Coordinates of C-alpha atoms in Angstrom, one line a residue:
M1 CA 11.0 -20.6 -36.7
T2 CA 13.3 -18.0 -35.2
H3 CA 13.5 -19.6 -31.7
R4 CA 12.2 -22.7 -30.2
Y5 CA 10.3 -20.8 -27.5
F6 CA 8.9 -18.2 -30.0
P7 CA 6.4 -20.1 -32.2
H8 CA 5.8 -17.4 -34.8
T9 CA 7.5 -17.8 -38.1
P10 CA 8.7 -14.7 -40.1
E11 CA 5.7 -15.4 -42.3
D12 CA 3.4 -15.3 -39.3
I13 CA 4.9 -12.0 -38.1
E14 CA 4.5 -10.4 -41.6
A15 CA 0.9 -11.4 -41.7
M16 CA 0.1 -9.9 -38.3
L17 CA 2.0 -6.7 -39.1
A18 CA 0.0 -6.4 -42.3
T19 CA -3.3 -6.8 -40.3
C20 CA -2.1 -4.0 -38.0
G21 CA -1.2 -1.8 -40.9
V22 CA 2.5 -1.4 -40.1
K23 CA 5.6 -2.6 -41.8
S24 CA 7.9 -3.6 -38.9
L25 CA 7.8 -4.5 -35.3
D26 CA 9.6 -1.2 -34.5
D27 CA 6.6 0.6 -36.1
L28 CA 4.4 -0.7 -33.2
Y29 CA 6.4 1.5 -30.8
S30 CA 6.3 4.7 -33.0
D31 CA 4.1 6.5 -30.4
V32 CA 6.6 5.9 -27.7
P33 CA 8.9 9.0 -27.1
E34 CA 12.4 8.5 -28.3
Q35 CA 14.0 9.1 -24.9
L36 CA 12.0 6.1 -23.5
L37 CA 13.3 3.6 -26.0
L38 CA 16.3 1.4 -25.0
G39 CA 18.2 2.1 -28.3
R40 CA 20.5 -0.9 -28.0
E41 CA 20.5 -4.7 -27.9
Y42 CA 19.4 -6.4 -24.6
N43 CA 22.3 -7.2 -22.3
L44 CA 21.6 -10.9 -22.3
P45 CA 24.4 -13.4 -21.8
E46 CA 24.9 -16.5 -23.7
E47 CA 23.0 -19.7 -22.7
M48 CA 24.0 -21.3 -19.3
S49 CA 23.6 -24.6 -17.5
E50 CA 21.2 -24.7 -14.6
K51 CA 24.0 -24.4 -12.1
E52 CA 25.5 -21.4 -14.0
V53 CA 22.1 -19.7 -13.9
R54 CA 21.7 -20.2 -10.2
D55 CA 25.2 -18.9 -9.5
F56 CA 24.6 -16.0 -11.8
F57 CA 21.4 -14.8 -9.8
K58 CA 23.1 -15.7 -6.5
A59 CA 25.9 -13.3 -7.4
L60 CA 23.3 -10.5 -8.3
A61 CA 21.5 -11.1 -5.1
S62 CA 24.7 -10.8 -3.1
G63 CA 24.8 -7.1 -4.1
N64 CA 21.8 -6.4 -1.9
K65 CA 23.0 -5.2 1.5
A66 CA 20.7 -5.9 4.4
L67 CA 20.4 -2.8 6.5
T68 CA 19.0 -2.2 10.0
C69 CA 15.9 -0.3 9.0
F70 CA 14.6 2.9 10.7
A71 CA 12.7 4.0 7.5
G72 CA 8.9 4.1 7.3
A73 CA 6.9 6.5 5.3
G74 CA 4.1 4.1 4.8
Y75 CA 6.1 0.8 4.7
Y76 CA 7.4 -0.7 7.9
D77 CA 9.9 -3.5 8.9
H78 CA 7.6 -5.7 11.1
Y79 CA 8.4 -9.3 12.1
T80 CA 6.9 -12.1 10.0
P81 CA 6.0 -15.2 12.2
A82 CA 7.4 -18.4 10.7
V83 CA 4.0 -20.0 10.4
V84 CA 2.9 -17.4 7.8
P85 CA 5.3 -18.2 5.0
A86 CA 5.1 -21.9 5.9
I87 CA 1.3 -21.9 5.1
L88 CA 1.6 -19.6 2.1
S89 CA 4.3 -22.0 0.5
R90 CA 1.8 -24.8 0.4
S91 CA 1.2 -25.5 -3.3
E92 CA -2.6 -25.2 -3.2
F93 CA -2.1 -21.6 -2.1
L94 CA 0.9 -20.6 -3.9
T95 CA -0.3 -21.6 -7.3
A96 CA -3.9 -20.5 -6.9
Y97 CA -5.2 -17.6 -9.1
T98 CA -8.4 -15.6 -9.1
P99 CA -11.1 -18.4 -9.2
Y100 CA -13.2 -18.1 -12.4
Q101 CA -15.6 -20.8 -11.1
P102 CA -15.3 -19.5 -7.5
E103 CA -17.8 -21.7 -5.7
I104 CA -15.6 -24.8 -6.6
S105 CA -12.7 -23.1 -4.7
Q106 CA -14.1 -23.2 -1.3
G107 CA -10.7 -22.9 0.4
T108 CA -9.9 -19.8 -1.4
L109 CA -13.3 -18.3 -0.7
Q110 CA -13.0 -19.1 2.9
Y111 CA -9.8 -17.3 3.5
I112 CA -11.0 -14.3 1.6
F113 CA -14.1 -14.3 3.7
E114 CA -12.0 -14.4 6.9
Y115 CA -9.7 -11.7 5.5
Q116 CA -12.7 -9.5 4.8
S117 CA -14.2 -10.1 8.3
M118 CA -10.9 -9.2 10.0
M119 CA -10.3 -6.0 8.0
A120 CA -13.9 -4.8 8.5
S121 CA -13.3 -5.3 12.3
L122 CA -9.9 -3.6 12.2
T123 CA -11.3 -0.6 10.4
G124 CA -14.6 -0.4 12.3
L125 CA -16.6 -0.4 9.1
D126 CA -19.2 -2.8 7.7
V127 CA -17.6 -4.5 4.7
S128 CA -14.3 -5.1 3.0
N129 CA -13.5 -6.2 -0.5
A130 CA -11.3 -9.1 -1.4
S131 CA -8.2 -6.9 -1.6
M132 CA -6.5 -4.4 -3.9
Y133 CA -3.1 -4.1 -5.4
D134 CA -1.5 -1.6 -2.9
G135 CA -2.5 1.1 -0.6
A136 CA -2.0 4.0 -3.1
T137 CA -4.3 2.5 -5.7
A138 CA -6.8 1.5 -3.0
T139 CA -7.0 5.2 -1.9
A140 CA -7.5 6.3 -5.5
E141 CA -10.4 3.7 -5.8
A142 CA -11.9 5.2 -2.6
M143 CA -11.8 8.6 -4.3
M144 CA -13.6 7.3 -7.4
M145 CA -16.2 5.5 -5.1
M146 CA -17.0 8.9 -3.5
V147 CA -17.5 10.5 -6.8
A148 CA -19.6 7.6 -8.1
A149 CA -21.9 7.7 -5.0
A150 CA -22.2 11.5 -5.2
R151 CA -23.2 11.4 -8.9
K152 CA -23.2 15.0 -10.0
R153 CA -20.3 16.0 -7.7
N154 CA -16.8 15.6 -9.1
R155 CA -14.6 17.5 -6.7
V156 CA -12.6 15.8 -3.9
L157 CA -10.6 17.5 -1.1
V158 CA -7.3 15.9 -0.1
S159 CA -5.2 16.7 2.9
S160 CA -1.6 17.8 2.1
T161 CA -0.5 15.5 5.0
L162 CA -1.3 12.4 2.8
L163 CA 1.7 10.3 2.0
P164 CA 3.4 11.7 -1.1
Q165 CA 3.4 8.4 -3.1
V166 CA -0.4 8.1 -2.3
M167 CA -1.0 11.7 -3.3
D168 CA 0.7 11.1 -6.7
V169 CA -1.4 8.0 -7.6
V170 CA -4.6 9.8 -6.4
K171 CA -3.7 12.7 -8.8
T172 CA -3.0 10.4 -11.6
Y173 CA -6.4 8.6 -11.2
A174 CA -8.2 11.9 -10.9
S175 CA -6.7 13.4 -14.0
Y176 CA -8.0 10.6 -16.2
H177 CA -11.5 10.4 -14.6
G178 CA -12.5 14.0 -14.8
I179 CA -12.2 14.5 -11.0
T180 CA -11.0 17.9 -9.7
L181 CA -8.7 17.6 -6.7
D182 CA -8.2 20.4 -4.2
I183 CA -5.5 20.2 -1.6
I184 CA -6.3 21.1 2.0
P185 CA -3.4 23.1 3.5
E186 CA -1.4 21.9 6.5
F187 CA -0.4 23.8 9.5
D188 CA 2.4 22.7 11.9
G189 CA 2.3 19.1 10.5
V190 CA -1.5 18.5 10.6
T191 CA -4.5 19.2 8.3
S192 CA -5.9 22.7 8.7
I193 CA -9.5 21.9 9.8
D194 CA -10.6 25.5 9.3
D195 CA -9.4 25.4 5.7
L196 CA -11.1 22.1 5.2
K197 CA -14.5 23.4 6.5
S198 CA -14.2 26.6 4.4
M199 CA -13.5 24.5 1.2
L200 CA -16.6 22.4 1.6
A201 CA -19.1 23.3 -1.2
A202 CA -22.0 21.8 -3.2
D203 CA -19.7 20.2 -5.7
V204 CA -17.5 18.4 -3.2
A205 CA -18.1 14.5 -3.4
G206 CA -15.8 13.7 -0.6
V207 CA -12.7 14.3 1.5
I208 CA -9.6 12.2 2.0
L209 CA -7.7 12.4 5.3
P210 CA -4.8 10.3 6.7
T211 CA -4.2 8.5 10.1
P212 CA -1.3 8.5 10.9
N213 CA -0.3 11.2 8.5
K214 CA 2.9 11.4 6.4
Y215 CA 4.9 12.8 9.4
G216 CA 3.7 9.9 11.7
I217 CA 1.4 12.3 13.5
L218 CA -2.0 11.1 14.8
E219 CA -4.3 13.9 13.9
D220 CA -7.4 14.9 15.8
F221 CA -10.5 14.8 13.5
S222 CA -13.1 15.4 16.2
G223 CA -16.3 16.8 14.6
V224 CA -14.8 16.7 11.1
A225 CA -17.1 13.8 9.8
D226 CA -20.2 15.7 11.0
A227 CA -19.1 18.8 9.0
I228 CA -18.4 16.8 5.9
H229 CA -21.7 14.8 6.2
A230 CA -23.7 18.0 6.7
N231 CA -22.3 19.1 3.3
K232 CA -23.7 15.8 1.9
S233 CA -20.1 14.7 1.2
L234 CA -18.3 11.5 2.1
L235 CA -15.2 10.9 4.2
A236 CA -12.4 8.4 3.3
M237 CA -9.4 7.8 5.4
N238 CA -6.0 6.5 4.3
C239 CA -4.6 4.4 7.1
V240 CA -1.7 2.3 8.2
A241 CA -3.3 -1.1 8.8
S242 CA -1.2 -2.2 11.8
A243 CA -1.7 1.0 13.7
L244 CA -5.5 0.4 13.6
G245 CA -5.0 -2.2 16.3
V246 CA -4.5 0.6 18.9
I247 CA -5.5 4.0 17.4
K248 CA -9.0 5.4 16.8
T249 CA -10.4 3.5 13.7
P250 CA -12.0 5.2 10.6
G251 CA -15.3 3.9 11.8
E252 CA -14.9 5.6 15.1
W253 CA -14.0 8.9 13.4
G254 CA -17.2 8.6 11.4
A255 CA -15.5 7.8 8.0
D256 CA -17.5 6.2 5.2
I257 CA -14.5 4.5 3.6
A258 CA -11.1 3.3 4.8
A259 CA -8.2 2.5 2.5
G260 CA -4.5 2.0 2.8
D261 CA -1.7 -0.6 2.6
A262 CA -1.7 -3.8 4.7
Q263 CA 2.1 -4.3 4.3
S264 CA 2.4 -3.4 8.0
L265 CA 0.6 -6.6 8.9
G266 CA 3.9 -8.6 9.0
M267 CA 4.7 -8.4 5.3
P268 CA 8.5 -8.2 4.6
L269 CA 9.6 -5.1 2.8
N270 CA 10.9 -7.2 0.0
F271 CA 12.6 -4.2 -1.8
G272 CA 9.1 -2.9 -2.6
G273 CA 6.5 -5.7 -2.8
P274 CA 4.2 -7.5 -3.4
Y275 CA 2.1 -5.6 -0.8
L276 CA -1.7 -5.5 -0.3
G277 CA -4.2 -2.7 -0.6
F278 CA -7.2 -2.8 1.6
L279 CA -10.6 -1.1 1.0
C280 CA -13.5 -1.1 3.4
C281 CA -16.7 0.9 3.6
K282 CA -20.1 1.3 5.1
K283 CA -22.9 -1.1 3.9
A284 CA -24.6 1.8 2.1
L285 CA -21.7 2.0 -0.4
I286 CA -21.3 -1.7 -1.0
R287 CA -22.4 -1.5 -4.7
K288 CA -19.8 1.1 -5.4
L289 CA -17.0 -1.1 -3.9
P290 CA -14.7 -2.4 -6.7
G291 CA -13.6 -6.0 -6.9
R292 CA -15.3 -8.8 -5.2
I293 CA -17.0 -9.7 -1.9
V294 CA -17.3 -13.2 -0.4
G295 CA -20.2 -14.2 1.6
A296 CA -21.0 -17.2 3.9
T297 CA -24.1 -19.3 3.4
V298 CA -25.2 -23.0 3.7
D299 CA -25.4 -25.7 1.0
E300 CA -28.2 -28.1 0.3
A301 CA -26.8 -30.4 3.1
G302 CA -26.9 -27.5 5.5
Q303 CA -23.2 -27.2 5.7
R304 CA -21.4 -23.9 5.9
S305 CA -20.2 -22.8 2.4
F306 CA -18.9 -19.7 0.7
V307 CA -19.9 -17.8 -2.4
L308 CA -19.1 -14.6 -4.3
T309 CA -21.9 -12.4 -3.1
L310 CA -21.1 -9.3 -5.1
Q311 CA -18.8 -8.4 -8.0
A312 CA -19.3 -4.8 -8.9
R313 CA -16.9 -4.8 -11.8
E314 CA -17.3 -4.4 -15.6
Q315 CA -17.0 -8.1 -16.4
H316 CA -20.2 -8.8 -14.4
I317 CA -22.3 -5.7 -14.8
R318 CA -22.9 -3.2 -17.6
R319 CA -19.6 -1.3 -18.2
E320 CA -21.2 2.2 -17.7
K321 CA -22.3 1.1 -14.2
A322 CA -18.9 -0.2 -13.1
T323 CA -17.1 2.0 -10.6
S324 CA -13.7 0.3 -11.5
N325 CA -12.1 -2.0 -13.8
I326 CA -10.3 -3.9 -11.1
C327 CA -10.7 -7.6 -11.8
S328 CA -8.0 -9.4 -9.8
N329 CA -7.2 -9.4 -6.1
Q330 CA -4.0 -10.0 -4.3
G331 CA -5.2 -13.4 -3.2
L332 CA -1.9 -14.8 -1.8
M333 CA -1.3 -11.5 0.1
S334 CA -4.9 -11.5 1.6
L335 CA -4.1 -15.0 2.8
F336 CA -0.9 -13.7 4.3
V337 CA -2.9 -11.1 6.3
S338 CA -5.5 -13.6 7.3
V339 CA -2.8 -15.9 8.8
Y340 CA -1.0 -13.1 10.5
L341 CA -4.0 -11.6 12.2
S342 CA -5.4 -15.0 13.2
L343 CA -2.1 -15.8 14.8
L344 CA -1.7 -12.4 16.6
G345 CA -5.3 -11.6 17.4
P346 CA -6.2 -8.2 19.0
A347 CA -3.9 -8.7 22.0
G348 CA -0.8 -9.6 19.7
L349 CA -1.4 -6.7 17.5
K350 CA -1.6 -4.4 20.4
E351 CA 1.7 -5.8 21.7
V352 CA 3.4 -5.2 18.4
N353 CA 2.2 -1.5 18.5
D354 CA 3.1 -1.1 22.2
V355 CA 6.7 -2.4 21.6
S356 CA 7.1 -0.2 18.5
C357 CA 5.7 2.9 20.3
K358 CA 8.0 2.5 23.3
G359 CA 11.0 2.1 21.1
A360 CA 10.1 5.2 19.1
R361 CA 9.5 7.3 22.2
Y362 CA 12.9 6.1 23.7
L363 CA 14.7 7.0 20.5
A364 CA 13.0 10.4 20.1
A365 CA 13.9 11.3 23.7
K366 CA 17.5 10.3 23.4
L367 CA 18.0 12.0 20.1
V368 CA 16.7 15.2 21.5
S369 CA 18.9 14.9 24.6
T370 CA 22.0 14.9 22.2
G371 CA 21.2 18.6 21.7
K372 CA 21.7 18.1 17.9
V373 CA 18.2 17.1 17.0
K374 CA 14.7 18.5 17.9
L375 CA 11.3 17.0 17.1
T376 CA 10.1 18.9 14.1
F377 CA 6.5 19.2 15.3
G378 CA 7.1 19.5 19.1
D379 CA 4.7 17.5 21.2
R380 CA 2.4 16.4 18.4
P381 CA 1.2 12.8 19.2
F382 CA 2.8 9.9 17.3
L383 CA 2.7 6.2 17.5
N384 CA 5.9 4.7 16.1
E385 CA 7.2 7.3 13.6
F386 CA 8.3 10.9 14.0
A387 CA 10.0 13.7 12.1
V388 CA 13.2 15.4 13.5
T389 CA 15.0 18.5 12.5
T390 CA 18.8 18.2 12.6
E391 CA 21.5 20.9 13.0
F392 CA 23.6 18.8 10.5
D393 CA 22.8 17.8 7.0
T394 CA 20.7 14.7 6.7
A395 CA 22.8 13.5 3.8
T396 CA 25.8 13.4 6.2
L397 CA 23.7 11.3 8.7
M398 CA 22.6 9.0 5.9
E399 CA 26.1 8.5 4.7
R400 CA 27.5 7.8 8.1
C401 CA 24.7 5.4 9.0
L402 CA 24.9 3.4 5.8
E403 CA 28.6 2.9 6.4
C404 CA 27.5 1.3 9.7
G405 CA 24.8 -0.9 8.0
I406 CA 21.9 1.3 9.2
L407 CA 19.1 3.1 7.2
P408 CA 18.3 5.9 9.6
G409 CA 15.0 7.0 8.0
V410 CA 13.6 8.9 5.1
A411 CA 15.1 12.3 4.4
L412 CA 12.3 14.9 3.9
D413 CA 14.8 17.7 3.2
D414 CA 18.4 18.8 4.0
H415 CA 17.6 19.0 7.7
T416 CA 14.6 16.9 8.3
M417 CA 14.4 13.1 8.8
L418 CA 11.4 10.9 9.2
I419 CA 12.3 8.0 11.5
A420 CA 10.2 4.9 12.3
V421 CA 10.7 2.2 14.9
T422 CA 9.0 -1.2 15.0
E423 CA 9.2 -4.3 17.2
M424 CA 12.1 -5.5 15.1
R425 CA 14.5 -2.8 16.4
T426 CA 16.4 -3.9 19.4
R427 CA 17.7 -1.5 22.2
A428 CA 21.3 -2.1 21.0
E429 CA 20.3 -1.1 17.4
I430 CA 18.5 2.1 18.7
D431 CA 21.5 3.0 20.9
R432 CA 23.8 2.5 17.9
L433 CA 21.8 5.2 15.9
I434 CA 21.9 7.5 18.9
E435 CA 25.7 7.0 19.2
I436 CA 26.1 7.9 15.5
V437 CA 24.1 11.1 15.8
T438 CA 26.1 12.0 18.9
T439 CA 29.4 11.9 16.9
L440 CA 28.1 14.2 14.1

């Protein structure tokens, strides 16, 4: 035995390699490009005591510098009420996994049911699945849903104002599923509706549009759904979940599917995750919806109970009829959203957005008043995020702000910065950013 935690003996390894038809463990990686291989030993220290291990990771963590965050681009620094982590840290929630005998796990099914109910209400659509990995993959799944529903159509139109990270994932999914993507041009920060309508054709399965878009702009899609549906195509919208508490919902726009990231519903940024993808649709598309759907019923005693109503995935139906191979859901994160939305309610979610919007408008006006910044897209409507064009280099602004413990936004190019404000930003923090810009 080579190591007490590695149970395979050298003889075991030789037997497995022979079965695989290779001579060494390195041969298993022969198809991996050379530049992707590590090419050295792992940088692992000698064994440590428990205290030494704790001290080691504490020292690593101390290298993370907490910044006052004005960055957005799809992920936002919203406040997490204390009750949310308190409930999530309970052992019955924290250790739970996807239930394989689901009806036994009534508590898990109930919070998934409540999550689905709230997300359906938030998006203005009929049904929601149990949750996805993140907003980008959820949007890619929406694309595949549209193609599956359309059958012989395999082309999807995507607005160029979609978030770039979402666009990249959608392109990747499309390339491996035989889906042709056409990008709808943008004009002055918004989707060109004329181009969209001219691109509709008999092979178009659906269209993906954002709200808000990658510049924070709230686009006007009046009449767009009618034009898409007249072409017998479907409309999917990529959304910022928190914003749906105050802006026009996908259902109100006439969309068939809504997808996006629910991170804005109080989830800490956490240096990139875990987050939560949501996917909702009209009832007519329910059998194309990947993952699982929980329903409410009554048991033999007449008591309210919960069941897995639908599981349109390859483990439960014929593989060729499965829309997706998604088999897990972000259960803990869907509980997070359930607790957050239950605590805030519609009025609380509206207040979060009102405070964020007022802070963003105050900051935008003050930045413009310095004479060194202008709004990139003029008077285009926005909620809590906007793009500015600077007379100075954005790298200079970034450097100066980082020195002051501030992340001023996301640089789009040398003279354009995307800035977001949430209810977490105080007037003093906003004024400090304005002061830095004034000195440049």
